[in-house]
Coordinates of C-alpha atoms in Angstrom, one line a residue:
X16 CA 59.6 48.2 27.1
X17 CA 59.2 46.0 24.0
X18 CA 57.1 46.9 21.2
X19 CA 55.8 44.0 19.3
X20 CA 53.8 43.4 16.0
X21 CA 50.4 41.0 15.9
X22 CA 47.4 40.5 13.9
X23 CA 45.3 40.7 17.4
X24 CA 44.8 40.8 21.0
X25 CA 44.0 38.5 23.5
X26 CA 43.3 38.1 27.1
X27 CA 45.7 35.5 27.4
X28 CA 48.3 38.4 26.6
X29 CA 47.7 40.6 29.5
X30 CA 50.4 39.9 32.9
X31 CA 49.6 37.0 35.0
X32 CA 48.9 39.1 38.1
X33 CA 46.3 39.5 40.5
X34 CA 44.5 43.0 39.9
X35 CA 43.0 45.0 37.5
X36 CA 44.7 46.5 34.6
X37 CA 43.4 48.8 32.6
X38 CA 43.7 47.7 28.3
X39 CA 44.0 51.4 26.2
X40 CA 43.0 50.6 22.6
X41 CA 43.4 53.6 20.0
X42 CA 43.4 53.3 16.1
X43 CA 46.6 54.6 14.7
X44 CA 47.5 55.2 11.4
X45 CA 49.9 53.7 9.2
X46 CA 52.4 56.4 9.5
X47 CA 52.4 56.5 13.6
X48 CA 52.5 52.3 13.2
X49 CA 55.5 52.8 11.5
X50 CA 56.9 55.5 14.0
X51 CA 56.3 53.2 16.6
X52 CA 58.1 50.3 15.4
X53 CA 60.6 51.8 13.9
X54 CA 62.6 51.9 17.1
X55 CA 62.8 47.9 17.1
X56 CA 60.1 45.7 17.3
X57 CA 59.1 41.7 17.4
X58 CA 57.2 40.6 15.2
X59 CA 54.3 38.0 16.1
X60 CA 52.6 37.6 13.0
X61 CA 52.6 34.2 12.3
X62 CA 50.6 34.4 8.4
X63 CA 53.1 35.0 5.8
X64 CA 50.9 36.4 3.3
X65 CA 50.1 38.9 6.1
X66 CA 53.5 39.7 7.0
X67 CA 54.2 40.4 3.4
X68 CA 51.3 43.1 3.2
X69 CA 52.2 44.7 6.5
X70 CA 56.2 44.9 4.8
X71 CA 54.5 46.5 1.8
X72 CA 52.5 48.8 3.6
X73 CA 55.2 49.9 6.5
X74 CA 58.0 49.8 4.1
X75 CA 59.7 47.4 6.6
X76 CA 60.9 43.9 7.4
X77 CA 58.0 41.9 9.2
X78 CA 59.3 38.5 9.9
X79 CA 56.8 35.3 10.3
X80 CA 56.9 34.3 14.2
X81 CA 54.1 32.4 15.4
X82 CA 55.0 33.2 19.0
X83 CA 52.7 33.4 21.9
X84 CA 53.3 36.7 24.0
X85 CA 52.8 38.0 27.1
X86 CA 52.4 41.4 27.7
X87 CA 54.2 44.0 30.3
X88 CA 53.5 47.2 31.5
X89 CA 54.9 49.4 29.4
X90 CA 55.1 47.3 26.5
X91 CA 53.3 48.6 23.0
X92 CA 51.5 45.9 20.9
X93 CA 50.8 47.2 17.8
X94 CA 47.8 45.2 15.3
X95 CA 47.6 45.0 12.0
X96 CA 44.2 43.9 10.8
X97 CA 43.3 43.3 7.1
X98 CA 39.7 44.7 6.0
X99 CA 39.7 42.5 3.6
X100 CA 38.4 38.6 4.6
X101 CA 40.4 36.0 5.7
X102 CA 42.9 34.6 3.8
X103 CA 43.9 31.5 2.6
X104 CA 47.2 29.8 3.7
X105 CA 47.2 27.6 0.4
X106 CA 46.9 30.1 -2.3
X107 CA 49.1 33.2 -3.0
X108 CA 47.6 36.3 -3.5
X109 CA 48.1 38.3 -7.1
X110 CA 49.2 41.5 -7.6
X111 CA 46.6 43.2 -8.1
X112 CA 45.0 41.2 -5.0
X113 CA 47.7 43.0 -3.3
X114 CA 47.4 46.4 -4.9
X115 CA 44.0 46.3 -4.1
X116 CA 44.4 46.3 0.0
X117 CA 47.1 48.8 -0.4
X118 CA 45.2 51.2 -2.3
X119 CA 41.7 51.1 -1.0
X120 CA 42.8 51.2 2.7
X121 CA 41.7 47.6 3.4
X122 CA 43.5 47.3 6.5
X123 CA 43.6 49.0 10.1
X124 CA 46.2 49.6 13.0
X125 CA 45.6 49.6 16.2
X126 CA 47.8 49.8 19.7
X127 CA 47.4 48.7 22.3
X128 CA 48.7 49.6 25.8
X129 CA 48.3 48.1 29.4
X130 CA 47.8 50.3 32.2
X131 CA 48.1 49.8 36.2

């Protein structure tokens, strides 16, 4: 089982099998996303500005890896989402740009599981 780190999901993650498989999706909060991949994880985030917020909010390493994944049974895929636009890859964020998402909750976790 791998657990791994993204900003989101896609069907091009799922096996490459023939069958259904069933996709669980359940909002976790920041504490359970840092249970969870606090046991070891892989980081797919491939933003930097992103990976720096998730670090701040998990209290944690999250490495830049623009990877593409696929996903086994068993395996956890936790998303991090920011509530708060998108951002841009040529300008740093301040501070208080920074503070701001932190403290108002501007972002969401989510993970997500496959099923047989």
């Amino acid at each position: 089982m791998t657990t791994y780190l993204s900003t989101a999901f896609s069907l091009q993650m799922l096996p490459e099998e023939d069958g259904e498989v069933t996709i669980k999706v359940r909002r976790v909060t920041a504490e359970e996303a840092r249970e969870l991949l606090s046991r070891g994880f892989v980081s797919v985030v491939g933003h930097e500005l992103t990976a720096a917020i998730a670090s701040s909010i998990l209290g944690m390493n999250v490495a830049v890896n623009r990877a593409a994944i696929k996903l086994g049974r068993g395996d956890v895929l936790v998303v991090f989402q920011l509530l708060y636009g998108r951002l841009n890859q040529t300008r740093e964020l301040t501070k208080q740009e920074v503070d701001e998402i932190i403290n108002k909750g501007l972002y969401a976790f989510f993970m997500v599981t496959i099923k047989s």
